[in-house]
CSV table of C-alpha atoms and ligand atoms in Angstrom, one decimal:
chain,number,residue,atom,x,y,z
A,1,MET,CA,-14.7,15.2,-2.9
A,2,ALA,CA,-14.1,11.6,-2.0
A,3,ARG,CA,-10.5,10.9,-1.2
A,4,LEU,CA,-8.3,8.2,-2.7
A,5,ALA,CA,-5.3,6.5,-1.1
A,6,LEU,CA,-2.5,4.4,-2.5
A,7,ALA,CA,-2.2,1.3,-0.3
A,8,PRO,CA,0.9,0.2,1.5
A,9,MET,CA,2.3,-2.7,-0.4
A,10,GLN,CA,5.5,-4.3,0.8
A,11,GLY,CA,7.8,-5.2,-2.0
A,12,LEU,CA,5.6,-3.5,-4.6
A,13,ALA,CA,4.7,0.1,-3.5
A,14,ASP,CA,8.2,1.2,-2.3
A,15,ASP,CA,9.2,4.8,-2.6
A,16,VAL,CA,10.0,4.3,-6.3
A,17,MET,CA,6.5,3.0,-7.1
A,18,ARG,CA,4.9,5.7,-4.9
A,19,GLU,CA,6.9,8.4,-6.7
A,20,VAL,CA,5.9,7.1,-10.2
A,21,LEU,CA,2.2,6.5,-9.4
A,22,THR,CA,1.6,9.8,-7.5
A,23,ALA,CA,3.3,11.6,-10.4
A,24,ILE,CA,0.7,10.2,-12.7
A,25,GLY,CA,-1.7,11.5,-10.2
A,26,GLY,CA,-5.1,11.2,-8.6
A,27,TYR,CA,-4.0,10.2,-5.1
A,28,ASP,CA,-4.7,12.2,-1.9
A,29,TRP,CA,-2.3,10.3,0.2
A,30,CYS,CA,-0.1,7.2,0.2
A,31,VAL,CA,1.3,4.9,2.9
A,32,THR,CA,4.8,3.4,3.2
A,33,GLU,CA,5.5,-0.3,3.2
A,34,PHE,CA,5.4,-1.6,6.8
A,35,ILE,CA,8.4,-0.9,9.0
A,36,ARG,CA,8.9,-3.8,11.3
A,37,VAL,CA,9.3,-2.9,15.0
A,38,THR,CA,10.5,-5.7,17.2
A,39,ASP,CA,12.4,-4.8,20.4
A,40,ALA,CA,14.5,-1.8,19.6
A,41,LEU,CA,14.1,1.9,18.8
A,42,LEU,CA,14.9,2.1,15.1
A,43,PRO,CA,17.6,4.6,14.0
A,44,ALA,CA,16.5,7.6,12.0
A,45,ARG,CA,18.1,6.0,8.9
A,46,ALA,CA,15.7,3.1,9.1
A,47,PHE,CA,12.7,5.5,8.7
A,48,ARG,CA,14.5,7.4,6.0
A,49,ARG,CA,15.2,4.3,4.1
A,50,MET,CA,11.6,3.1,4.0
A,51,ALA,CA,10.3,6.7,3.6
A,52,PRO,CA,12.8,8.9,1.7
A,53,GLU,CA,9.8,11.3,1.3
A,54,LEU,CA,10.5,12.3,4.9
A,55,ASP,CA,13.3,14.4,3.6
A,56,ASN,CA,10.9,16.1,1.3
A,57,ALA,CA,8.5,17.4,4.0
A,58,GLY,CA,6.8,14.1,4.1
A,59,ARG,CA,5.6,14.3,0.5
A,60,THR,CA,6.4,12.5,-2.8
A,61,GLY,CA,7.9,14.6,-5.6
A,62,ALA,CA,4.4,15.3,-6.9
A,63,GLY,CA,3.4,16.6,-3.4
A,64,THR,CA,1.3,13.7,-2.3
A,65,PRO,CA,1.6,13.3,1.5
A,66,VAL,CA,2.9,10.1,2.9
A,67,ALA,CA,1.9,8.2,6.1
A,68,ILE,CA,4.4,5.9,7.8
A,69,GLN,CA,3.2,2.4,8.6
A,70,LEU,CA,4.6,0.4,11.6
A,71,LEU,CA,4.1,-3.2,12.3
A,72,GLY,CA,4.7,-4.8,15.6
A,73,SER,CA,3.0,-6.2,18.7
A,74,ASP,CA,4.8,-4.7,21.7
A,75,PRO,CA,2.8,-1.6,22.8
A,76,VAL,CA,5.8,0.1,24.4
A,77,CYS,CA,8.2,-0.5,21.6
A,78,LEU,CA,5.7,0.5,19.0
A,79,ALA,CA,5.0,3.7,21.0
A,80,GLU,CA,8.6,4.6,21.2
A,81,ASN,CA,9.1,4.1,17.5
A,82,ALA,CA,5.9,5.9,16.6
A,83,ALA,CA,7.0,8.9,18.6
A,84,ARG,CA,10.3,8.9,16.7
A,85,ALA,CA,8.4,8.4,13.3
A,86,ALA,CA,6.2,11.4,14.2
A,87,GLU,CA,9.2,13.6,14.7
A,88,PHE,CA,9.8,13.5,10.9
A,89,GLY,CA,6.5,15.1,10.2
A,90,PRO,CA,4.6,12.4,8.3
A,91,LEU,CA,1.0,12.8,7.3
A,92,ALA,CA,0.2,10.2,9.9
A,93,VAL,CA,1.5,7.2,11.6
A,94,ASP,CA,-0.4,4.0,10.6
A,95,LEU,CA,-0.4,0.7,12.5
A,96,ASN,CA,-0.6,-2.5,10.5
A,97,PHE,CA,-3.2,-5.1,11.8
A,98,GLY,CA,-3.6,-6.8,8.5
A,99,CYS,CA,-0.4,-8.5,7.4
A,100,PRO,CA,-1.1,-12.2,6.8
A,101,ALA,CA,2.6,-13.3,6.3
A,102,PRO,CA,3.4,-16.3,8.5
A,103,MET,CA,6.8,-15.0,9.4
A,104,VAL,CA,5.2,-11.7,10.7
A,105,ASN,CA,2.3,-13.5,12.4
A,106,ARG,CA,4.6,-16.0,14.2
A,107,HIS,CA,6.2,-13.0,15.9
A,108,GLY,CA,2.8,-11.8,17.0
A,109,GLY,CA,2.5,-8.9,14.5
A,110,GLY,CA,0.0,-8.1,11.7
A,111,ALA,CA,-3.3,-9.8,11.3
A,112,ILE,CA,-2.9,-12.3,14.1
A,113,LEU,CA,-3.5,-9.5,16.6
A,114,LEU,CA,-7.1,-9.5,15.4
A,115,ASN,CA,-7.6,-12.5,17.8
A,116,ASP,CA,-7.0,-10.1,20.7
A,117,PRO,CA,-9.1,-6.9,20.7
A,118,GLU,CA,-7.9,-6.1,24.2
A,119,LEU,CA,-4.3,-6.0,23.1
A,120,LEU,CA,-5.3,-4.0,20.0
A,121,HIS,CA,-6.8,-1.4,22.3
A,122,THR,CA,-3.7,-1.4,24.6
A,123,ILE,CA,-1.4,-1.0,21.6
A,124,VAL,CA,-3.3,1.9,20.0
A,125,ALA,CA,-3.8,3.7,23.4
A,126,THR,CA,-0.1,3.4,24.3
A,127,VAL,CA,1.0,4.6,20.9
A,128,ARG,CA,-1.4,7.5,20.9
A,129,ARG,CA,-0.2,8.7,24.3
A,130,ALA,CA,3.4,8.6,23.1
A,131,MET,CA,2.8,10.7,20.0
A,132,PRO,CA,2.6,14.4,19.7
A,133,PRO,CA,-1.1,15.3,19.5
A,134,GLN,CA,-0.9,17.1,16.1
A,135,VAL,CA,0.2,13.9,14.3
A,136,PRO,CA,-2.7,11.6,13.6
A,137,LEU,CA,-2.6,7.9,14.4
A,138,THR,CA,-4.5,5.6,12.0
A,139,ALA,CA,-4.9,1.8,11.8
A,140,LYS,CA,-5.4,-0.7,9.0
A,141,MET,CA,-7.2,-3.9,9.7
A,142,ARG,CA,-8.6,-7.0,8.1
A,143,LEU,CA,-11.9,-8.5,9.2
A,144,GLY,CA,-10.3,-11.1,11.5
A,145,VAL,CA,-8.1,-14.1,11.5
A,146,LYS,CA,-10.4,-17.0,10.6
A,147,ASP,CA,-13.8,-15.4,10.7
A,148,THR,CA,-15.8,-12.3,11.5
A,149,ALA,CA,-16.8,-13.2,15.0
A,150,ARG,CA,-14.7,-10.4,16.6
A,151,THR,CA,-14.6,-7.9,13.7
A,152,LEU,CA,-16.6,-5.2,15.4
A,153,ASP,CA,-14.8,-5.7,18.7
A,154,CYS,CA,-11.5,-5.1,16.9
A,155,ALA,CA,-12.7,-2.0,15.1
A,156,LEU,CA,-14.1,-0.6,18.3
A,157,ALA,CA,-10.9,-1.4,20.1
A,158,LEU,CA,-8.9,0.5,17.6
A,159,ALA,CA,-11.3,3.5,17.4
A,160,THR,CA,-11.8,3.9,21.1
A,161,GLY,CA,-8.1,3.3,21.7
A,162,GLY,CA,-7.3,6.5,19.7
A,163,ALA,CA,-7.1,5.7,16.0
A,164,ALA,CA,-8.4,8.7,14.2
A,165,GLU,CA,-9.3,6.7,11.1
A,166,LEU,CA,-9.5,3.0,10.1
A,167,VAL,CA,-8.7,1.5,6.8
A,168,VAL,CA,-10.6,-1.8,6.4
A,169,HIS,CA,-9.3,-4.5,4.0
A,170,ALA,CA,-12.5,-6.5,3.8
A,171,ARG,CA,-11.1,-10.0,4.1
A,172,THR,CA,-9.9,-12.2,6.9
A,173,LYS,CA,-6.3,-13.2,7.2
A,174,GLU,CA,-7.1,-16.8,6.1
A,175,GLU,CA,-8.8,-15.5,2.9
A,176,GLY,CA,-5.4,-13.9,1.9
A,177,TYR,CA,-6.1,-12.2,-1.3
A,178,THR,CA,-8.8,-14.5,-2.6
A,179,PRO,CA,-11.8,-12.7,-4.1
A,180,PRO,CA,-14.3,-11.6,-3.2
A,181,ALA,CA,-13.7,-8.8,-0.6
A,182,HIS,CA,-16.7,-8.5,1.7
A,183,TRP,CA,-17.5,-4.9,1.2
A,184,HIS,CA,-20.7,-5.1,3.3
A,185,TRP,CA,-18.6,-5.7,6.4
A,186,ILE,CA,-17.0,-2.3,5.9
A,187,ALA,CA,-20.4,-0.8,6.2
A,188,ARG,CA,-21.0,-2.7,9.5
A,189,ILE,CA,-17.7,-1.4,10.8
A,190,ALA,CA,-18.4,2.2,9.7
A,191,GLU,CA,-21.8,2.0,11.5
A,192,ALA,CA,-20.2,0.8,14.7
A,193,VAL,CA,-17.3,3.2,15.1
A,194,ALA,CA,-17.3,7.0,15.5
A,195,VAL,CA,-14.2,7.6,13.3
A,196,PRO,CA,-13.9,7.8,9.5
A,197,VAL,CA,-13.5,4.5,7.7
A,198,VAL,CA,-11.6,4.0,4.4
A,199,ALA,CA,-12.8,1.1,2.3
A,200,ASN,CA,-10.2,-1.3,0.7
A,201,GLY,CA,-10.2,-4.5,-1.2
A,202,GLU,CA,-10.6,-5.7,-4.9
A,203,VAL,CA,-11.0,-2.3,-6.6
A,204,TRP,CA,-9.6,-2.8,-10.1
A,205,ASN,CA,-11.6,-0.4,-12.1
A,206,VAL,CA,-14.1,2.5,-11.9
A,207,ALA,CA,-17.1,0.2,-11.6
A,208,ASP,CA,-15.5,-1.6,-8.6
A,209,TRP,CA,-14.8,1.8,-7.0
A,210,GLU,CA,-18.5,2.7,-7.4
A,211,GLY,CA,-19.4,-0.7,-6.0
A,212,ILE,CA,-17.3,-0.5,-2.9
A,213,ARG,CA,-18.6,3.0,-2.1
A,214,GLU,CA,-22.2,2.0,-2.6
A,215,VAL,CA,-22.0,-1.2,-0.5
A,216,SER,CA,-19.7,0.1,2.2
A,217,GLY,CA,-21.3,3.6,2.4
A,218,CYS,CA,-17.8,5.0,2.7
A,219,ALA,CA,-16.7,7.9,0.6
A,220,ASP,CA,-13.0,7.3,0.8
A,221,VAL,CA,-11.3,4.3,-0.8
A,222,MET,CA,-7.8,2.9,-0.8
A,223,LEU,CA,-6.4,1.2,-3.9
A,224,GLY,CA,-3.9,-1.6,-3.8
A,225,ARG,CA,-3.0,-3.9,-6.6
A,226,GLY,CA,-5.5,-2.1,-8.9
A,227,ALA,CA,-3.4,1.1,-8.6
A,228,VAL,CA,-0.4,-0.8,-9.9
A,229,ALA,CA,-2.3,-2.7,-12.6
A,230,ASP,CA,-3.7,0.5,-13.9
A,231,PRO,CA,-1.6,3.6,-13.1
A,232,LEU,CA,-4.4,5.8,-14.4
A,233,LEU,CA,-7.1,4.3,-12.2
A,234,ALA,CA,-7.1,7.1,-9.7
A,235,ARG,CA,-7.4,9.7,-12.5
A,236,ARG,CA,-10.2,7.8,-14.1
A,237,ILE,CA,-12.0,7.5,-10.8
A,238,LYS,CA,-11.6,11.3,-10.4
A,239,GLY,CA,-13.5,11.7,-13.7
A,240,GLU,CA,-10.8,11.9,-16.4
A,241,ALA,CA,-11.8,10.2,-19.6
A,242,ILE,CA,-8.5,8.8,-20.7
A,243,ALA,CA,-8.2,5.5,-22.6
A,244,GLY,CA,-6.4,3.7,-25.4
A,245,ALA,CA,-3.3,5.0,-27.0
A,246,GLU,CA,-3.6,8.3,-25.1
A,247,ALA,CA,-3.5,6.4,-21.8
A,248,TRP,CA,-0.6,4.1,-22.8
A,249,ALA,CA,1.3,7.3,-23.7
A,250,VAL,CA,1.2,8.1,-20.0
A,251,VAL,CA,2.2,4.7,-18.9
A,252,GLU,CA,5.3,4.3,-21.2
A,253,PRO,CA,7.3,7.2,-19.8
A,254,ALA,CA,6.3,6.1,-16.3
A,255,LEU,CA,7.9,2.7,-17.0
A,256,ALA,CA,11.0,4.5,-18.2
A,257,ASP,CA,11.0,6.6,-15.1
A,258,PHE,CA,10.4,3.6,-12.9
A,259,TRP,CA,13.3,1.7,-14.5
A,260,ARG,CA,15.7,4.7,-14.0
A,261,ARG,CA,14.7,5.0,-10.4
A,262,VAL,CA,14.9,1.2,-9.7
A,263,THR,CA,18.4,0.9,-11.1
A,264,ALA,CA,19.5,4.0,-9.2
A,265,LYS,CA,18.2,2.5,-5.9
A,266,LEU,CA,18.7,-1.3,-6.0
A,267,GLU,CA,21.5,-3.7,-6.7
A,268,PRO,CA,21.4,-4.7,-10.4
A,269,ARG,CA,20.5,-8.3,-9.6
A,270,HIS,CA,17.2,-7.1,-8.0
A,271,CYS,CA,16.2,-4.8,-10.8
A,272,PRO,CA,14.8,-7.1,-13.5
A,273,GLY,CA,12.4,-8.7,-11.0
A,274,ARG,CA,11.0,-5.4,-10.0
A,275,ILE,CA,10.0,-4.4,-13.6
A,276,LYS,CA,8.7,-7.9,-14.3
A,277,LEU,CA,6.5,-7.6,-11.1
A,278,TRP,CA,5.0,-4.4,-12.4
A,279,LEU,CA,4.5,-5.6,-15.9
A,280,GLY,CA,2.9,-8.8,-14.5
A,281,LEU,CA,0.2,-6.6,-13.0
A,282,LEU,CA,0.0,-4.1,-15.8
A,283,ARG,CA,-0.8,-6.8,-18.3
A,284,ARG,CA,-4.1,-7.5,-16.5
A,285,THR,CA,-5.4,-4.3,-18.1
A,286,TRP,CA,-3.0,-3.4,-20.9
A,287,PRO,CA,-2.4,-5.5,-24.1
A,288,GLU,CA,0.6,-3.3,-24.7
A,289,ALA,CA,2.0,-4.5,-21.3
A,290,GLU,CA,1.4,-8.1,-22.2
A,291,ALA,CA,3.6,-7.8,-25.3
A,292,LEU,CA,6.3,-6.0,-23.2
A,293,TYR,CA,6.1,-8.6,-20.4
A,294,GLN,CA,6.6,-11.4,-22.9
A,295,ARG,CA,9.6,-9.6,-24.3
A,296,ILE,CA,11.2,-8.9,-20.9
A,297,ARG,CA,10.3,-12.1,-19.1
A,298,PRO,CA,13.4,-14.0,-20.2
A,299,ALA,CA,15.7,-11.1,-19.2
A,300,ARG,CA,18.2,-12.1,-16.5
A,301,ASP,CA,20.1,-8.9,-16.2
A,302,CYS,CA,19.7,-5.1,-16.5
A,303,ALA,CA,21.2,-5.0,-20.0
A,304,ALA,CA,18.6,-7.5,-21.3
A,305,VAL,CA,15.8,-5.5,-19.7
A,306,GLU,CA,17.1,-2.3,-21.2
A,307,ALA,CA,17.3,-3.9,-24.7
A,308,GLY,CA,13.7,-5.0,-24.3
A,309,LEU,CA,12.6,-1.5,-23.2
A,310,ALA,CA,14.6,0.0,-26.1
A,311,ALA,CA,13.1,-2.4,-28.7
A,312,ALA,CA,9.7,-1.3,-27.5
A,313,GLY,CA,10.7,2.4,-27.8
A,314,ILE,CA,10.4,3.0,-24.1
A,315,LEU,CA,14.1,3.7,-23.6
A,316,PRO,CA,16.3,5.3,-26.2
A,317,ALA,CA,18.2,2.7,-28.3
A,318,PRO,CA,21.7,2.0,-26.9
A,319,VAL,CA,24.5,3.8,-28.8
A,320,ALA,CA,26.4,1.2,-30.8
B,1,LIG,C1,2.4,-7.3,-2.5
B,1,LIG,C2,1.5,-6.7,-1.3
B,1,LIG,C3,2.1,-6.2,-0.2
B,1,LIG,C4,1.3,-5.6,0.8
B,1,LIG,N1,2.0,-5.0,1.9
B,1,LIG,C5,1.2,-4.4,2.8
B,1,LIG,C6,1.8,-3.7,3.9
B,1,LIG,O1,3.0,-3.5,3.9
B,1,LIG,N2,1.0,-3.1,4.8
B,1,LIG,C7,-0.4,-3.2,4.7
B,1,LIG,O2,-1.1,-2.7,5.6
B,1,LIG,N3,-1.0,-3.9,3.8
B,1,LIG,C8,-0.2,-4.5,2.8
B,1,LIG,N4,-0.8,-5.1,1.8
B,1,LIG,C9,-2.3,-5.1,1.7
B,1,LIG,C10,-2.8,-3.9,0.8
B,1,LIG,O3,-2.5,-2.7,1.4
B,1,LIG,C11,-4.3,-4.0,0.6
B,1,LIG,O4,-5.0,-4.0,1.8
B,1,LIG,C12,-4.7,-5.3,-0.2
B,1,LIG,O5,-3.9,-5.5,-1.3
B,1,LIG,C13,-6.2,-5.2,-0.6
B,1,LIG,O6,-6.4,-4.2,-1.5
B,1,LIG,P1,-6.4,-4.5,-3.1
B,1,LIG,O7,-7.4,-5.6,-3.3
B,1,LIG,O8,-6.9,-3.2,-3.7
B,1,LIG,O9,-5.1,-4.9,-3.6
B,1,LIG,C14,-0.1,-5.7,0.7
B,1,LIG,C15,-0.7,-6.3,-0.4
B,1,LIG,C16,0.1,-6.8,-1.4
B,1,LIG,C17,-0.6,-7.3,-2.7
């Protein structure tokens, strides 16, 4: 059976979102938000904070295994941190070569490294040597910085350096998140390298999933924003016919669960933004979410969000 992954998404797919989406189901693995490595060996608590699943044998509550993603550019420092991350027993350690954020790129990390395939090779080889052999090292890349001139060089550098699997987000850094994703480039990469390739980019529904598999020739797919916009997408892809009111009846308790977990984890002032962010994506696919989004959008504090969720029947009405 083809595998499905939940993509790493900083600020969106934190442990709370991973917990909620993998509980709904359909995912074979998920990946943490990137953990930034600069010049120090991070303390154990830094890994635990970004990946609390490490204290649950590296799995979400639903049992979905979690890979830890690192972002950085210094081979030795990445290697030391990867070795430490590996001690916690994650599914894999993944290296980020796709982040387009200017702040990250200015410090030489993320997608900007795609200008330098030799450095990519050195990073992956150094990290691989430092890690215990039983923990896989994987890498996630975009097609390049400005264009696809060095795409295949980069993919080959990662694979021959020791990455056991590549996830390809089929856009350049400069393309950001602008559609389309160039799925045919994933096919070119998969033909060039000897390791499995996971296809990623612009999969919002089952038809897109069929499309990316057909064009890329890859069986395995990673879902990013589409997974958050439609929490049932992975289950639909795996063949479950669930739609309409029956489907929304799964999403509603997930929203309640999400809110409970967000308020337990974050400072109150950060909580309303998190549920608005999710509803903002959910409303792409769900009319019910549009109504809820409009209701909650003006909320400035947790009490106002809770009143909105209660009015929609998602949380119990507050006791007067
Ligand atoms: C809000 C957001 C945060 C992201 N953070 C990360 C990250 O931490 N690490 C990473 O490798 N990719 C990150 N990505 C990229 C996604 O993993 C994925 O490659 C991209 O969204 C394309 O897939 P999609 O079209 O299915 O969303 C992020 C994307 C978004 C939208």
